[in-house]
GROMACS .gro file of C-alpha atoms in nm:
model
  233
    1UNK     CA    1   5.555  28.168  14.805
    2UNK     CA    2   5.525  27.968  15.126
    3UNK     CA    3   5.204  27.818  15.257
    4UNK     CA    4   5.166  27.581  15.549
    5UNK     CA    5   4.859  27.362  15.562
    6UNK     CA    6   4.953  27.119  15.838
    7UNK     CA    7   5.243  27.051  16.078
    8UNK     CA    8   5.379  26.767  15.869
    9UNK     CA    9   5.280  26.864  15.517
   10UNK     CA   10   5.417  27.186  15.375
   11UNK     CA   11   5.356  27.352  15.039
   12UNK     CA   12   5.677  27.532  14.965
   13UNK     CA   13   5.709  27.641  14.604
   14UNK     CA   14   5.451  27.732  14.345
   15UNK     CA   15   5.547  27.642  13.991
   16UNK     CA   16   5.342  27.860  13.760
   17UNK     CA   17   4.988  27.873  13.895
   18UNK     CA   18   4.896  27.506  13.908
   19UNK     CA   19   5.182  27.307  14.058
   20UNK     CA   20   5.375  27.294  14.381
   21UNK     CA   21   5.669  27.102  14.519
   22UNK     CA   22   5.550  26.876  14.800
   23UNK     CA   23   5.718  26.645  15.053
   24UNK     CA   24   5.502  26.486  15.327
   25UNK     CA   25   5.781  26.475  15.585
   26UNK     CA   26   5.922  26.821  15.512
   27UNK     CA   27   6.044  27.027  15.805
   28UNK     CA   28   6.101  27.404  15.807
   29UNK     CA   29   6.409  27.483  15.602
   30UNK     CA   30   6.420  27.149  15.418
   31UNK     CA   31   6.289  27.290  15.091
   32UNK     CA   32   6.528  27.583  15.078
   33UNK     CA   33   6.826  27.356  15.145
   34UNK     CA   34   6.724  27.089  14.892
   35UNK     CA   35   6.636  27.346  14.628
   36UNK     CA   36   6.974  27.518  14.667
   37UNK     CA   37   7.165  27.189  14.648
   38UNK     CA   38   6.971  27.073  14.343
   39UNK     CA   39   7.018  27.404  14.164
   40UNK     CA   40   7.392  27.373  14.221
   41UNK     CA   41   7.394  27.021  14.080
   42UNK     CA   42   7.184  27.104  13.772
   43UNK     CA   43   7.382  27.402  13.640
   44UNK     CA   44   7.523  27.361  13.289
   45UNK     CA   45   7.733  27.583  13.067
   46UNK     CA   46   7.559  27.695  12.749
   47UNK     CA   47   7.751  27.838  12.454
   48UNK     CA   48   7.634  27.944  12.106
   49UNK     CA   49   7.773  28.138  11.810
   50UNK     CA   50   7.619  28.279  11.492
   51UNK     CA   51   7.760  28.451  11.182
   52UNK     CA   52   7.594  28.594  10.869
   53UNK     CA   53   7.897  28.655  10.649
   54UNK     CA   54   7.960  29.010  10.764
   55UNK     CA   55   7.950  28.981  11.141
   56UNK     CA   56   7.917  28.724  11.418
   57UNK     CA   57   7.792  28.693  11.773
   58UNK     CA   58   7.864  28.449  12.051
   59UNK     CA   59   7.709  28.386  12.391
   60UNK     CA   60   7.818  28.176  12.684
   61UNK     CA   61   7.619  28.148  13.005
   62UNK     CA   62   7.521  27.911  13.284
   63UNK     CA   63   7.167  27.770  13.271
   64UNK     CA   64   6.966  27.534  13.487
   65UNK     CA   65   6.887  27.193  13.339
   66UNK     CA   66   6.524  27.154  13.443
   67UNK     CA   67   6.532  26.777  13.398
   68UNK     CA   68   6.834  26.735  13.623
   69UNK     CA   69   6.683  26.971  13.880
   70UNK     CA   70   6.356  26.775  13.890
   71UNK     CA   71   6.540  26.442  13.918
   72UNK     CA   72   6.747  26.577  14.207
   73UNK     CA   73   6.436  26.700  14.390
   74UNK     CA   74   6.257  26.369  14.331
   75UNK     CA   75   6.556  26.181  14.475
   76UNK     CA   76   6.521  26.389  14.793
   77UNK     CA   77   6.154  26.301  14.832
   78UNK     CA   78   5.991  26.601  14.660
   79UNK     CA   79   5.731  26.571  14.386
   80UNK     CA   80   5.535  26.816  14.175
   81UNK     CA   81   5.167  26.812  14.265
   82UNK     CA   82   4.857  26.986  14.140
   83UNK     CA   83   4.822  27.273  14.385
   84UNK     CA   84   4.444  27.276  14.422
   85UNK     CA   85   4.411  26.898  14.445
   86UNK     CA   86   4.688  26.883  14.703
   87UNK     CA   87   4.532  27.159  14.914
   88UNK     CA   88   4.199  26.975  14.909
   89UNK     CA   89   4.367  26.649  15.009
   90UNK     CA   90   4.558  26.807  15.296
   91UNK     CA   91   4.249  26.985  15.423
   92UNK     CA   92   4.062  26.654  15.427
   93UNK     CA   93   4.351  26.498  15.615
   94UNK     CA   94   4.342  26.779  15.870
   95UNK     CA   95   3.969  26.727  15.924
   96UNK     CA   96   4.024  26.353  15.968
   97UNK     CA   97   4.312  26.411  16.210
   98UNK     CA   98   4.103  26.657  16.410
   99UNK     CA   99   3.816  26.407  16.440
  100UNK     CA  100   4.055  26.127  16.540
  101UNK     CA  101   4.224  26.350  16.799
  102UNK     CA  102   3.888  26.442  16.949
  103UNK     CA  103   3.799  26.074  16.983
  104UNK     CA  104   4.134  25.998  17.147
  105UNK     CA  105   4.088  26.284  17.394
  106UNK     CA  106   3.737  26.161  17.476
  107UNK     CA  107   3.868  25.808  17.538
  108UNK     CA  108   4.151  25.943  17.756
  109UNK     CA  109   3.896  26.138  17.961
  110UNK     CA  110   3.696  25.818  18.012
  111UNK     CA  111   4.005  25.637  18.140
  112UNK     CA  112   4.082  25.925  18.375
  113UNK     CA  113   3.725  25.905  18.510
  114UNK     CA  114   3.763  25.529  18.556
  115UNK     CA  115   4.080  25.580  18.761
  116UNK     CA  116   3.899  25.832  18.979
  117UNK     CA  117   3.617  25.583  19.033
  118UNK     CA  118   3.862  25.313  19.140
  119UNK     CA  119   4.040  25.554  19.373
  120UNK     CA  120   3.716  25.656  19.545
  121UNK     CA  121   3.543  25.317  19.558
  122UNK     CA  122   3.453  25.247  19.925
  123UNK     CA  123   3.520  24.875  19.874
  124UNK     CA  124   3.889  24.956  19.835
  125UNK     CA  125   3.910  25.189  20.136
  126UNK     CA  126   4.106  24.947  20.354
  127UNK     CA  127   4.361  24.900  20.074
  128UNK     CA  128   4.408  25.270  19.999
  129UNK     CA  129   4.441  25.345  20.368
  130UNK     CA  130   4.791  25.194  20.338
  131UNK     CA  131   4.896  25.307  19.991
  132UNK     CA  132   4.824  25.578  19.733
  133UNK     CA  133   4.584  25.516  19.448
  134UNK     CA  134   4.833  25.657  19.199
  135UNK     CA  135   5.175  25.502  19.242
  136UNK     CA  136   5.371  25.824  19.201
  137UNK     CA  137   5.172  25.979  19.487
  138UNK     CA  138   5.311  25.729  19.739
  139UNK     CA  139   5.460  25.918  20.035
  140UNK     CA  140   5.770  25.870  20.249
  141UNK     CA  141   5.549  25.773  20.543
  142UNK     CA  142   5.389  25.497  20.337
  143UNK     CA  143   5.730  25.369  20.231
  144UNK     CA  144   5.837  25.366  20.598
  145UNK     CA  145   5.533  25.157  20.702
  146UNK     CA  146   5.665  24.829  20.856
  147UNK     CA  147   5.326  24.666  20.915
  148UNK     CA  148   5.199  24.367  20.718
  149UNK     CA  149   4.868  24.309  20.549
  150UNK     CA  150   4.562  24.210  20.754
  151UNK     CA  151   4.268  23.991  20.655
  152UNK     CA  152   4.046  24.292  20.595
  153UNK     CA  153   4.311  24.455  20.380
  154UNK     CA  154   4.358  24.132  20.185
  155UNK     CA  155   3.988  24.127  20.095
  156UNK     CA  156   4.008  24.488  19.976
  157UNK     CA  157   4.328  24.415  19.781
  158UNK     CA  158   4.164  24.128  19.589
  159UNK     CA  159   3.874  24.351  19.482
  160UNK     CA  160   4.102  24.643  19.396
  161UNK     CA  161   4.330  24.420  19.194
  162UNK     CA  162   4.039  24.285  18.989
  163UNK     CA  163   3.924  24.639  18.908
  164UNK     CA  164   4.279  24.752  18.826
  165UNK     CA  165   4.337  24.452  18.597
  166UNK     CA  166   4.012  24.519  18.410
  167UNK     CA  167   4.113  24.884  18.367
  168UNK     CA  168   4.460  24.790  18.243
  169UNK     CA  169   4.325  24.543  17.986
  170UNK     CA  170   4.085  24.805  17.851
  171UNK     CA  171   4.369  25.056  17.835
  172UNK     CA  172   4.590  24.807  17.650
  173UNK     CA  173   4.317  24.762  17.386
  174UNK     CA  174   4.291  25.140  17.356
  175UNK     CA  175   4.669  25.176  17.316
  176UNK     CA  176   4.674  24.916  17.040
  177UNK     CA  177   4.410  25.115  16.851
  178UNK     CA  178   4.652  25.408  16.829
  179UNK     CA  179   4.900  25.238  16.596
  180UNK     CA  180   5.269  25.153  16.619
  181UNK     CA  181   5.363  25.353  16.928
  182UNK     CA  182   5.047  25.248  17.105
  183UNK     CA  183   5.129  24.885  17.033
  184UNK     CA  184   5.468  24.932  17.194
  185UNK     CA  185   5.310  25.086  17.504
  186UNK     CA  186   5.062  24.798  17.522
  187UNK     CA  187   5.348  24.549  17.491
  188UNK     CA  188   5.519  24.721  17.785
  189UNK     CA  189   5.199  24.698  17.986
  190UNK     CA  190   5.155  24.330  17.905
  191UNK     CA  191   5.512  24.205  17.924
  192UNK     CA  192   5.669  24.438  18.181
  193UNK     CA  193   5.415  24.619  18.399
  194UNK     CA  194   5.161  24.345  18.464
  195UNK     CA  195   5.402  24.059  18.555
  196UNK     CA  196   5.607  24.276  18.791
  197UNK     CA  197   5.296  24.426  18.946
  198UNK     CA  198   5.148  24.079  19.001
  199UNK     CA  199   5.466  23.971  19.179
  200UNK     CA  200   5.463  24.273  19.412
  201UNK     CA  201   5.096  24.229  19.500
  202UNK     CA  202   5.140  23.857  19.565
  203UNK     CA  203   5.433  23.919  19.798
  204UNK     CA  204   5.224  24.166  19.997
  205UNK     CA  205   4.922  23.937  20.006
  206UNK     CA  206   5.128  23.639  20.124
  207UNK     CA  207   5.299  23.845  20.395
  208UNK     CA  208   5.643  23.824  20.239
  209UNK     CA  209   5.689  24.201  20.238
  210UNK     CA  210   5.564  24.489  20.452
  211UNK     CA  211   5.339  24.769  20.331
  212UNK     CA  212   5.646  24.991  20.319
  213UNK     CA  213   5.834  24.749  20.092
  214UNK     CA  214   5.522  24.713  19.880
  215UNK     CA  215   5.488  25.089  19.842
  216UNK     CA  216   5.857  25.134  19.760
  217UNK     CA  217   5.853  24.864  19.492
  218UNK     CA  218   5.521  24.984  19.354
  219UNK     CA  219   5.647  25.341  19.314
  220UNK     CA  220   5.978  25.228  19.162
  221UNK     CA  221   5.789  25.014  18.909
  222UNK     CA  222   5.575  25.314  18.809
  223UNK     CA  223   5.888  25.525  18.755
  224UNK     CA  224   6.051  25.253  18.544
  225UNK     CA  225   5.737  25.210  18.336
  226UNK     CA  226   5.706  25.584  18.273
  227UNK     CA  227   6.071  25.605  18.166
  228UNK     CA  228   6.021  25.325  17.915
  229UNK     CA  229   5.706  25.483  17.777
  230UNK     CA  230   5.884  25.817  17.742
  231UNK     CA  231   6.164  25.642  17.552
  232UNK     CA  232   5.906  25.514  17.303
  233UNK     CA  233   5.735  25.850  17.258
   0.00000   0.00000   0.00000
């Protein structure tokens, strides 16, 4: 009998009516393969003979050593669990995962709304007149722009940068709340994205690079950051 209760936890074999083999990290096909291998390793030859003075009988057959089979399965990460208790536990885990996922989705929606607010803020209009709000939306025309920043644009850049930094710090805290992978993303934001972004913005502000060079470097940095995040995930 096969019963799937969650993507990562699979109930694969009922033993009698009360027990089941369980492995938290089991993938489809893992149980069948491990069970076959362990059955092969736990086969033993059984022989017996009996006589009563007038006649005799003998039997020889291959049987499964249940102890060896169980030890083999345990070594591969499987354990016998109470079926009902395990089903209850996995159902509770699913409910908890569903609640956590809903919270994450709600937080992600809030961050998306915050980005939209930054993009549409009239105080940043002079800045976004020369670049895209989202780095990957930067166009060829913006990369070809050979003008340098003006005083009005500098004032808008300072305000935009403050809002973007505040957003990024909040997002880093959110990423760290997600666990190991989130921590790695936050480390990338802190140690890779922010320093390089600061350097690009300072060069533009100080007139060292044109808007076109700024846009090109800004878009390239976004691509590099996304590639590194994808490598983590």
